[in-house]
mmCIF file of C-alpha atoms in Angstrom:
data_model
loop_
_atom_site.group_PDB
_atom_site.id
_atom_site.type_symbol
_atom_site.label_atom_id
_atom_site.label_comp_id
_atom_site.label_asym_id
_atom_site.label_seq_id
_atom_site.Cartn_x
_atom_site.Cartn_y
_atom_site.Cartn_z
ATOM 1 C CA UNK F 1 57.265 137.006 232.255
ATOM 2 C CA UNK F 2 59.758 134.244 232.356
ATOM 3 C CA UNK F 3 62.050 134.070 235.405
ATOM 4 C CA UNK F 4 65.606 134.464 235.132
ATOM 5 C CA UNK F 5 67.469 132.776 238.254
ATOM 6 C CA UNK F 6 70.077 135.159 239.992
ATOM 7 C CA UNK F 7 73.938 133.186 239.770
ATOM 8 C CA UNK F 8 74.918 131.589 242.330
ATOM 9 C CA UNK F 9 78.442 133.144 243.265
ATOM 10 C CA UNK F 10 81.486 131.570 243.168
ATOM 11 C CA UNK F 11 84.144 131.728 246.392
ATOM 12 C CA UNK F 12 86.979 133.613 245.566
ATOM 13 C CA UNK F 13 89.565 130.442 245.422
ATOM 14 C CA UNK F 14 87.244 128.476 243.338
ATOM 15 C CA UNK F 15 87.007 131.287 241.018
ATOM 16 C CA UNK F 16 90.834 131.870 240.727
ATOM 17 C CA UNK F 17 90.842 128.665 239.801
ATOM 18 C CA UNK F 18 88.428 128.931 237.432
ATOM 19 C CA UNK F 19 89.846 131.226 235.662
ATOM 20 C CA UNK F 20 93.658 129.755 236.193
ATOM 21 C CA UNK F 21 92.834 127.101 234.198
ATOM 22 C CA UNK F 22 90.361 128.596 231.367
ATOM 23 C CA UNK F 23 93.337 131.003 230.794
ATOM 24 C CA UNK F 24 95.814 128.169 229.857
ATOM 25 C CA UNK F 25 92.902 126.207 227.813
ATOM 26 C CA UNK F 26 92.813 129.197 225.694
ATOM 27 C CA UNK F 27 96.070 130.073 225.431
ATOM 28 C CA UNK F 28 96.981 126.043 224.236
ATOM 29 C CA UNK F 29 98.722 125.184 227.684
ATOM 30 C CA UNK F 30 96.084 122.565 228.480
ATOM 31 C CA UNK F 31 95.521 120.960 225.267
ATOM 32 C CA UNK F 32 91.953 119.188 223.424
ATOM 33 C CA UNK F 33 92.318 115.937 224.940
ATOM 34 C CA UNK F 34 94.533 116.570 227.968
ATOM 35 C CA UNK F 35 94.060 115.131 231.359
ATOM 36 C CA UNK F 36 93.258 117.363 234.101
ATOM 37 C CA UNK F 37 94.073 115.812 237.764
ATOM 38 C CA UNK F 38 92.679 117.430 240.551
ATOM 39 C CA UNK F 39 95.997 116.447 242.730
ATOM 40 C CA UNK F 40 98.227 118.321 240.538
ATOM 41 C CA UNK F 41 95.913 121.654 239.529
ATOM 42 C CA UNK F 42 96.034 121.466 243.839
ATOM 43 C CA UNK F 43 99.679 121.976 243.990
ATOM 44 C CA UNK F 44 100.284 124.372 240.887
ATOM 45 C CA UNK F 45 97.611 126.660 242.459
ATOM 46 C CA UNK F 46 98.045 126.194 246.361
ATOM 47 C CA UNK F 47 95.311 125.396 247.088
ATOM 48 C CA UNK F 48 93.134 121.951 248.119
ATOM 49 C CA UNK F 49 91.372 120.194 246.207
ATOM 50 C CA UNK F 50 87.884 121.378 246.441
ATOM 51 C CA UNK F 51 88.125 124.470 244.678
ATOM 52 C CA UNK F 52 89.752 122.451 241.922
ATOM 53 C CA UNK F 53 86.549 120.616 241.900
ATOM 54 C CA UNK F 54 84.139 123.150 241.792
ATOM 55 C CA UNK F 55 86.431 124.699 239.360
ATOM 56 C CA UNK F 56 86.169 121.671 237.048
ATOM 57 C CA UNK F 57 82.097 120.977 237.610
ATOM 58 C CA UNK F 58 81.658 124.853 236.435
ATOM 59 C CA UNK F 59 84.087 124.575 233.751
ATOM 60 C CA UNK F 60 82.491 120.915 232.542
ATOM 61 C CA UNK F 61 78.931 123.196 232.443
ATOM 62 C CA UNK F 62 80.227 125.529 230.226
ATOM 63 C CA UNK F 63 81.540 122.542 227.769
ATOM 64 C CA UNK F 64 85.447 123.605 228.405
ATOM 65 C CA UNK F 65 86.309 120.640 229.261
ATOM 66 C CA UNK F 66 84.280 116.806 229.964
ATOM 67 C CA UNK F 67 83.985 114.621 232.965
ATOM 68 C CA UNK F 68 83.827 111.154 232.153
ATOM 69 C CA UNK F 69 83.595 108.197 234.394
ATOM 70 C CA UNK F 70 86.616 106.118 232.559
ATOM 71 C CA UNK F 71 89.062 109.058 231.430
ATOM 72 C CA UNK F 72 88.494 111.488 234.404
ATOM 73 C CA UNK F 73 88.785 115.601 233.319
ATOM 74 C CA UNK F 74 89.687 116.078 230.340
ATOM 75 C CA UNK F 75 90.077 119.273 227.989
ATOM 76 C CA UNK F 76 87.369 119.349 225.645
ATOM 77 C CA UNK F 77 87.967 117.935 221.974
ATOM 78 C CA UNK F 78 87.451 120.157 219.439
ATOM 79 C CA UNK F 79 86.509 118.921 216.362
ATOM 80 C CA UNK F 80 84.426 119.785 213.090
ATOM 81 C CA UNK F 81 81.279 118.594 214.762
ATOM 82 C CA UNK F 82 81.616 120.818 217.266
ATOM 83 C CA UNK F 83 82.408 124.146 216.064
ATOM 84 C CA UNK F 84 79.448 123.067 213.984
ATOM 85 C CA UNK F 85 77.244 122.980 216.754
ATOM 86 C CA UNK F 86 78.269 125.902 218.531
ATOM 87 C CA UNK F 87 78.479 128.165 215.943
ATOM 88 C CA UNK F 88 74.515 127.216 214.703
ATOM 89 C CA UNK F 89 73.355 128.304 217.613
ATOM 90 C CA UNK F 90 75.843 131.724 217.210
ATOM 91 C CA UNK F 91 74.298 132.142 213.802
ATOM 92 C CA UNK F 92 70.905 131.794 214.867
ATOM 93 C CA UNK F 93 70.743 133.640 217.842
ATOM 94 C CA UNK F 94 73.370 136.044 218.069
ATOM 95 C CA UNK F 95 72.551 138.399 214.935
ATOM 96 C CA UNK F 96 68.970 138.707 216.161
ATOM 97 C CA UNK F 97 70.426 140.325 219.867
ATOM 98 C CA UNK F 98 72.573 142.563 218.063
ATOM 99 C CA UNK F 99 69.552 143.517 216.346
ATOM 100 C CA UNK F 100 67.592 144.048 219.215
ATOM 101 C CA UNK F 101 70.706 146.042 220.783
ATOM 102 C CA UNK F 102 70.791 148.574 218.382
ATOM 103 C CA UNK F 103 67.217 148.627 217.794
ATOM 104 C CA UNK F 104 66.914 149.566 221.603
ATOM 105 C CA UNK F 105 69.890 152.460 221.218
ATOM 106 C CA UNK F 106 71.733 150.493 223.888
ATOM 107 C CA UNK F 107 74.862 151.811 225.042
ATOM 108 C CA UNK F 108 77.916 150.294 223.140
ATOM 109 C CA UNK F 109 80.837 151.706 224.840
ATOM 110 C CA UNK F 110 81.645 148.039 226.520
ATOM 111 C CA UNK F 111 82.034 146.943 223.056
ATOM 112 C CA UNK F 112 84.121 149.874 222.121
ATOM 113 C CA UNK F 113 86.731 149.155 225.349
ATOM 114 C CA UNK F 114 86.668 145.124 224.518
ATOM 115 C CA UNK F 115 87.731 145.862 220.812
ATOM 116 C CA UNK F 116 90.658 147.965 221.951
ATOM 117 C CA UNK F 117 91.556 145.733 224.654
ATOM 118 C CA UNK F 118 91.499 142.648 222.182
ATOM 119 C CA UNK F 119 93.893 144.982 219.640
ATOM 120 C CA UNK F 120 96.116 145.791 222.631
ATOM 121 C CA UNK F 121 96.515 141.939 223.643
ATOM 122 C CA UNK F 122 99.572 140.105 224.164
ATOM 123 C CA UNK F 123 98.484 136.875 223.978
ATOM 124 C CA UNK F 124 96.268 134.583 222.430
ATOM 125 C CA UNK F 125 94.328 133.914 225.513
ATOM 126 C CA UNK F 126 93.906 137.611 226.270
ATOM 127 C CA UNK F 127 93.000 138.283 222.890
ATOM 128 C CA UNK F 128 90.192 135.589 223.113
ATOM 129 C CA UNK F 129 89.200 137.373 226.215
ATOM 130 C CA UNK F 130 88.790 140.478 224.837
ATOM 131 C CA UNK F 131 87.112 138.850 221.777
ATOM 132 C CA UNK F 132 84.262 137.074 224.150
ATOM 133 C CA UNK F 133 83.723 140.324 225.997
ATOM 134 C CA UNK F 134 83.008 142.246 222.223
ATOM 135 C CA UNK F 135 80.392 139.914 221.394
ATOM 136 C CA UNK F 136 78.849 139.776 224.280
ATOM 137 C CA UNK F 137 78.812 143.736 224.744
ATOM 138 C CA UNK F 138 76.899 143.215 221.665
ATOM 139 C CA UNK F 139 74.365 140.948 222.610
ATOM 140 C CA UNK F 140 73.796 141.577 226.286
ATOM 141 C CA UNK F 141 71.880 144.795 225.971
ATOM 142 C CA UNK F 142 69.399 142.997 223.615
ATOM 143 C CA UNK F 143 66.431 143.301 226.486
ATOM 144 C CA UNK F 144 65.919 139.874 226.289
ATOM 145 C CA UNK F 145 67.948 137.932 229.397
ATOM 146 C CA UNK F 146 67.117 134.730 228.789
ATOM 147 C CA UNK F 147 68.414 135.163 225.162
ATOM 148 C CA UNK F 148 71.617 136.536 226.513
ATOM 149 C CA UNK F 149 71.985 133.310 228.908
ATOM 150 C CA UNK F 150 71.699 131.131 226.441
ATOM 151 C CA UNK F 151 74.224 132.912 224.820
ATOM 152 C CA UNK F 152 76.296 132.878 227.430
ATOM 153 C CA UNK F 153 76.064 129.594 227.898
ATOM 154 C CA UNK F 154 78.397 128.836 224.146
ATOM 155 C CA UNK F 155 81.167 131.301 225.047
ATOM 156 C CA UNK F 156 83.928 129.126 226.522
ATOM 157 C CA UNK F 157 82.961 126.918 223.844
ATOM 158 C CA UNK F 158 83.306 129.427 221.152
ATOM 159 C CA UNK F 159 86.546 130.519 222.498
ATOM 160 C CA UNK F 160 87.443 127.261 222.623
ATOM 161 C CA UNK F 161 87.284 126.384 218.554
ATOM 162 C CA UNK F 162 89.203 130.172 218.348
ATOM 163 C CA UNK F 163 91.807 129.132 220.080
ATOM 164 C CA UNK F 164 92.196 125.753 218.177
ATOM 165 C CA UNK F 165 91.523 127.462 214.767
ATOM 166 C CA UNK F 166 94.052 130.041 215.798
ATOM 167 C CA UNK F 167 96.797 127.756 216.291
ATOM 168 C CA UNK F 168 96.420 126.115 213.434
ATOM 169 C CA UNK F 169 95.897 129.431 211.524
ATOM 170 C CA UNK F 170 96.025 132.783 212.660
ATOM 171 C CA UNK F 171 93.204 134.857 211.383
ATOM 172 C CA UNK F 172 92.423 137.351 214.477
ATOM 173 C CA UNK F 173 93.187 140.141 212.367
ATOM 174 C CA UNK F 174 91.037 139.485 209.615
ATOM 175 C CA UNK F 175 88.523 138.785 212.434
ATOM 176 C CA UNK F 176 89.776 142.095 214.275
ATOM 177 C CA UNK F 177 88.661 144.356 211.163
ATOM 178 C CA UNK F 178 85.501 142.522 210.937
ATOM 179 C CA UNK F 179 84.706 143.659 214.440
ATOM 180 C CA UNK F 180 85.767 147.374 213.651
ATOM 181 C CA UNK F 181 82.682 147.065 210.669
ATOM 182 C CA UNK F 182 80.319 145.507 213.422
ATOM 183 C CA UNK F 183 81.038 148.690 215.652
ATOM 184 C CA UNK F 184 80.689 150.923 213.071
ATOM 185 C CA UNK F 185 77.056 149.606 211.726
ATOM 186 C CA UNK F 186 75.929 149.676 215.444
ATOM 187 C CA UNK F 187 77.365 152.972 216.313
ATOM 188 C CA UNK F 188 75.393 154.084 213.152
ATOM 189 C CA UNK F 189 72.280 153.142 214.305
ATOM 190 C CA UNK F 190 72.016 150.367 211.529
ATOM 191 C CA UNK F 191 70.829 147.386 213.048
ATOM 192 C CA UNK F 192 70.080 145.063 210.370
ATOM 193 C CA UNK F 193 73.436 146.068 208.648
ATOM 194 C CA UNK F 194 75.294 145.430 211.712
ATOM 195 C CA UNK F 195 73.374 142.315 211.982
ATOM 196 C CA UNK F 196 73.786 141.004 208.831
ATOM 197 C CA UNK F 197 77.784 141.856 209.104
ATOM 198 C CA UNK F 198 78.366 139.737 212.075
ATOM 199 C CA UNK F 199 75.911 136.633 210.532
ATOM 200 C CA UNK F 200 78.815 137.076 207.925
ATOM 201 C CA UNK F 201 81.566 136.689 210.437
ATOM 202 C CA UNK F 202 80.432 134.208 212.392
ATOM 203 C CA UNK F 203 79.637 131.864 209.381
ATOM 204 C CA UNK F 204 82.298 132.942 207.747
ATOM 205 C CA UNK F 205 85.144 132.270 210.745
ATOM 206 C CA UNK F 206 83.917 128.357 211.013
ATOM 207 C CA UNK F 207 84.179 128.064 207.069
ATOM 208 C CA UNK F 208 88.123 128.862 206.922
ATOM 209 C CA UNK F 209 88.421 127.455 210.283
ATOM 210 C CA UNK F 210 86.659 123.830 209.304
ATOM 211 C CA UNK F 211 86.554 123.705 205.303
ATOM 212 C CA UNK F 212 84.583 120.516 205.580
ATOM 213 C CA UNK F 213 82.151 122.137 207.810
ATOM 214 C CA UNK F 214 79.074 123.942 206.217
ATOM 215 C CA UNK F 215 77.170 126.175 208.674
ATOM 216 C CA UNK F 216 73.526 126.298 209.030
ATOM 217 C CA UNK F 217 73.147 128.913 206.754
ATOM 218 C CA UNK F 218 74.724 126.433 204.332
ATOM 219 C CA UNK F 219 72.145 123.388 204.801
ATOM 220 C CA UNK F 220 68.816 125.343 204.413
#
């Protein structure tokens, strides 16, 4: 049976931080492209500079944002490319947990809260929030925890080309009623239904987000 290693966890001012700063990413205070300098994340947070670090090096490994040895920290660039990438792996592994999910008669009711929590939302980076917490409600109950790591593993990344494609265009609640339909094929009991609906609206999401993109499903 493969191994899954426990997390190591994160002190509390390093995970403030943390989330400090993936808040304004989302919400388009810290922009694709912008510089992030450990100095000045030190003052606006009160704190010293090593949580800022840490911060950074955990936010770098879940592709928010890119260390590089000429430009420093920088929020990630988000690009056609990109949303390509991440939402491949979406579409191929993501459908197949829900799947599993339903298959298994997992519980759904963290799904159920996420959904209400992303309709109640007063921003766009709460709403994105709530809309990372849906999917993975869906997906972590698949009895498969390496799949839901790797999963895991594309969420800031995902939220990332939301919050980009939401700016440009607001679609959340298009994307809001697509999630009640989800639910509702889960909560039935249908699991390649509810599978097949969210394929749809993941593929369909980086289509009117990136017109010159074509999705996976589109090149086979």
């Amino acid at each position: 049976m493969t191994s899954v290693p426990t997390p190591v966890p994160i002190p509390s001012r390093t995970q403030f931080v943390l989330d400090a700063i993936r808040h304004r990413i989302l919400a388009g205070r810290l922009t694709p492209g912008q510089a992030l300098v450990e100095t000045e994340l030190a003052t606006l947070f009160g704190v010293s500079k090593t949580p800022v670090r840490e911060a950074l090096k955990t936010l770098a490994g879940t592709g928010l944002v890119v260390l590089s040895q000429y430009k420093g920290v920088t929020v990630r660039t988000v690009d056609a490319d990109m949303a390509r990438e991440v939402y491949d792996v979406r579409l191929l592994l993501e459908p197949e947990a829900l799947r599993r999910s339903v298959g298994r008669g997992a519980p759904l009711d963290a799904a159920r809260s996420a959904l209400q929590r992303a309709d109640e939302a007063t921003d766009p980076a709460e709403r994105s929030l709530a809309n990372r917490e849906f999917h993975r409600a869906l997906y972590l109950p698949c009895g498969n925890p390496l799949l839901g790591r790797m999963l895991d593993e594309v969420r800031d990344q995902a939220a990332l080309v939301s919050a980009v494609a939401w700016a440009a265009d607001p679609s959340w609640e298009l994307e809001a009623a697509e999630h009640r339909e989800i639910l509702r094929l889960a909560l039935d009991g249908d699991a390649d239904g509810a599978a097949s609906a969210l394929h749809a609206h993941i593929a369909s999401f980086v289509r009117r987000a990136f017109p010159e993109t074509r999705s996976a499903e589109g090149r086979e």
